[in-house]
């Protein structure tokens, strides 16, 4: 094995990889994080910043439970990061809305929330609000909105400050963070552990390896015997000028960032690795936002961008141990911000196989084989 060995090497320096590293460092492990280049496809630099429970896991109870635990852990997690790094994350968990202009879509989502309520019991609460009541609460809401759902547990955070704080925390706790580190091959080393080869031909040795590389995971996952293949889902965003007033609500598609601008999103498209913006989608985003809040028609859009979500075959997280290569792990999800507190805590026990490790069997990749067989 090459000389520069570490306990654990994490491939991927986004929110998921950094949170995993943070938890291991707090458990006393020696950790190296291998990050890519600025030009890579980075979900952590283009996400919406939601800390969201509403609707999560309506069809999969383990995911509903995991998300509820994560949302509840966010206040202490944000406080810890601020203590370690001095960076505030502008966390706000005062509740969030889902707005609907189609009554059928509202009824379908309300049914999802009832299923989620059945899973979580008194650990979850939600309201279904008709359009007239909604406009009495918030007169700014447009007349075409037929109703909304509300969950008091939902919130949002500044995602770029989160990313910065995680990088600073990993370094502050003694982690080794290597940038522009493109891993092209990973294999078991003759003397134990793993041998990683970089694009420039240099090598890195490690006792164990955790793949958290987002859309860069698949080729390396195959080398370690994992079957999960992630795929990109494109989401597009609009950013408005900074406003002199605060929006009276937060939704999963319209949020006001702490600097004052409005962020508008919510699109989903299977477009492969193409993260370019599309004019028709941008126009649709603007129309939908104005239908929810007509006053936004007079607000200027100053930026627009597209980013790629990291999706598993069923859309839920994957936490997997390699059966062929003990010591290799796969961690991937598209809710990295919401799940961040758990990735920075309980995953360390799972990776170390401690007696108090969480039961993550429901998230193993064997569920895809079972589904295919069925």
Coordinates of N, CA and C in Angstrom, one line a residue, residues 9-13 32-37 40 178-187 194-206 209-213 216-221 223-224:
X9 N -10.8 6.8 3.8 CA -10.8 7.8 2.8 C -12.2 7.9 2.2
X10 N -12.7 9.2 2.1 CA -14.0 9.5 1.6 C -13.8 10.1 0.2
X11 N -14.4 9.5 -0.8 CA -14.3 10.0 -2.2 C -15.5 10.8 -2.4
X12 N -15.4 12.1 -2.5 CA -16.5 13.1 -2.6 C -16.4 14.1 -1.5
X13 N -16.3 15.4 -1.9 CA -16.2 16.5 -1.0 C -17.3 17.4 -1.0
X32 N -9.3 11.2 5.3 CA -8.9 11.9 4.2 C -10.2 12.1 3.3
X33 N -10.4 13.3 2.8 CA -11.5 13.6 1.9 C -10.9 13.9 0.6
X34 N -11.3 13.2 -0.5 CA -10.9 13.5 -1.8 C -11.9 14.3 -2.6
X35 N -11.7 15.5 -2.9 CA -12.7 16.4 -3.6 C -12.2 16.5 -5.0
X36 N -13.2 16.8 -5.9 CA -12.9 17.0 -7.3 C -12.6 18.4 -7.7
X37 N -12.8 18.8 -8.9 CA -12.5 20.1 -9.4 C -13.7 21.0 -9.4
X40 N -16.6 20.2 -11.9 CA -17.3 18.9 -11.9 C -18.8 19.3 -11.6
X178 N -8.2 16.9 0.2 CA -7.4 17.0 -1.0 C -8.3 17.5 -2.1
X179 N -8.0 18.6 -2.8 CA -8.8 19.1 -3.9 C -8.3 18.7 -5.2
X180 N -9.1 18.7 -6.3 CA -8.7 18.3 -7.6 C -8.2 16.9 -7.6
X181 N -8.8 16.0 -6.8 CA -8.3 14.7 -6.7 C -9.2 13.7 -7.4
X182 N -9.0 13.5 -8.6 CA -9.8 12.6 -9.4 C -9.4 11.1 -9.3
X183 N -10.2 10.3 -8.7 CA -9.9 8.9 -8.6 C -10.3 8.2 -9.8
X184 N -9.4 7.5 -10.4 CA -9.8 6.7 -11.6 C -9.9 5.2 -11.4
X185 N -9.3 4.7 -10.3 CA -9.4 3.3 -10.0 C -9.2 3.1 -8.5
X186 N -9.9 2.1 -8.0 CA -9.8 1.7 -6.6 C -9.9 0.2 -6.5
X187 N -8.9 -0.4 -5.8 CA -8.8 -1.8 -5.7 C -8.3 -2.2 -4.4
X194 N -7.1 -0.6 0.8 CA -7.4 -0.2 -0.6 C -6.3 0.7 -1.2
X195 N -6.1 0.5 -2.5 CA -5.2 1.3 -3.2 C -5.9 2.1 -4.2
X196 N -5.9 3.5 -4.1 CA -6.6 4.4 -5.0 C -5.6 5.0 -6.0
X197 N -6.0 5.1 -7.2 CA -5.1 5.7 -8.3 C -5.8 6.9 -8.8
X198 N -5.0 8.0 -8.8 CA -5.5 9.3 -9.3 C -5.2 9.4 -10.8
X199 N -5.9 10.4 -11.4 CA -5.8 10.7 -12.8 C -4.3 10.9 -13.2
X200 N -3.6 11.6 -12.4 CA -2.2 11.9 -12.7 C -1.2 10.8 -12.4
X201 N -1.7 9.6 -12.0 CA -0.9 8.4 -11.8 C -0.5 8.2 -10.4
X202 N -0.6 9.2 -9.5 CA -0.2 9.0 -8.1 C -1.3 8.1 -7.4
X203 N -0.9 7.6 -6.3 CA -1.7 6.7 -5.6 C -1.9 7.1 -4.1
X204 N -2.9 6.5 -3.5 CA -3.2 6.8 -2.1 C -3.7 5.5 -1.5
X205 N -3.2 5.2 -0.3 CA -3.6 4.1 0.4 C -4.5 4.4 1.6
X206 N -5.4 3.4 1.9 CA -6.4 3.7 3.0 C -6.9 2.3 3.5
X209 N -12.7 2.6 2.4 CA -13.1 3.7 1.5 C -14.6 3.8 1.5
X210 N -15.0 5.1 1.5 CA -16.5 5.4 1.4 C -16.7 6.2 0.2
X211 N -17.6 5.7 -0.7 CA -17.9 6.4 -1.9 C -19.1 7.4 -1.7
X212 N -18.8 8.7 -1.8 CA -19.8 9.7 -1.6 C -19.7 10.7 -2.7
X213 N -19.4 10.2 -3.9 CA -19.1 11.0 -5.0 C -20.2 11.5 -5.9
X216 N -20.5 11.1 -9.7 CA -19.3 10.4 -10.1 C -19.1 9.1 -9.4
X217 N -20.1 8.6 -8.8 CA -20.0 7.3 -8.0 C -20.0 6.1 -8.9
X218 N -20.8 6.0 -9.9 CA -21.1 4.8 -10.6 C -19.9 4.0 -11.0
X219 N -18.9 4.6 -11.7 CA -17.8 3.8 -12.3 C -16.9 3.3 -11.2
X220 N -16.7 4.0 -10.1 CA -16.0 3.5 -9.0 C -16.8 2.4 -8.2
X221 N -18.1 2.6 -8.1 CA -18.9 1.6 -7.4 C -18.8 0.3 -8.0
X223 N -16.4 -1.0 -9.6 CA -15.1 -1.6 -9.3 C -15.0 -2.3 -7.9
X224 N -15.9 -1.8 -7.0 CA -16.0 -2.4 -5.7 C -17.2 -3.3 -5.5

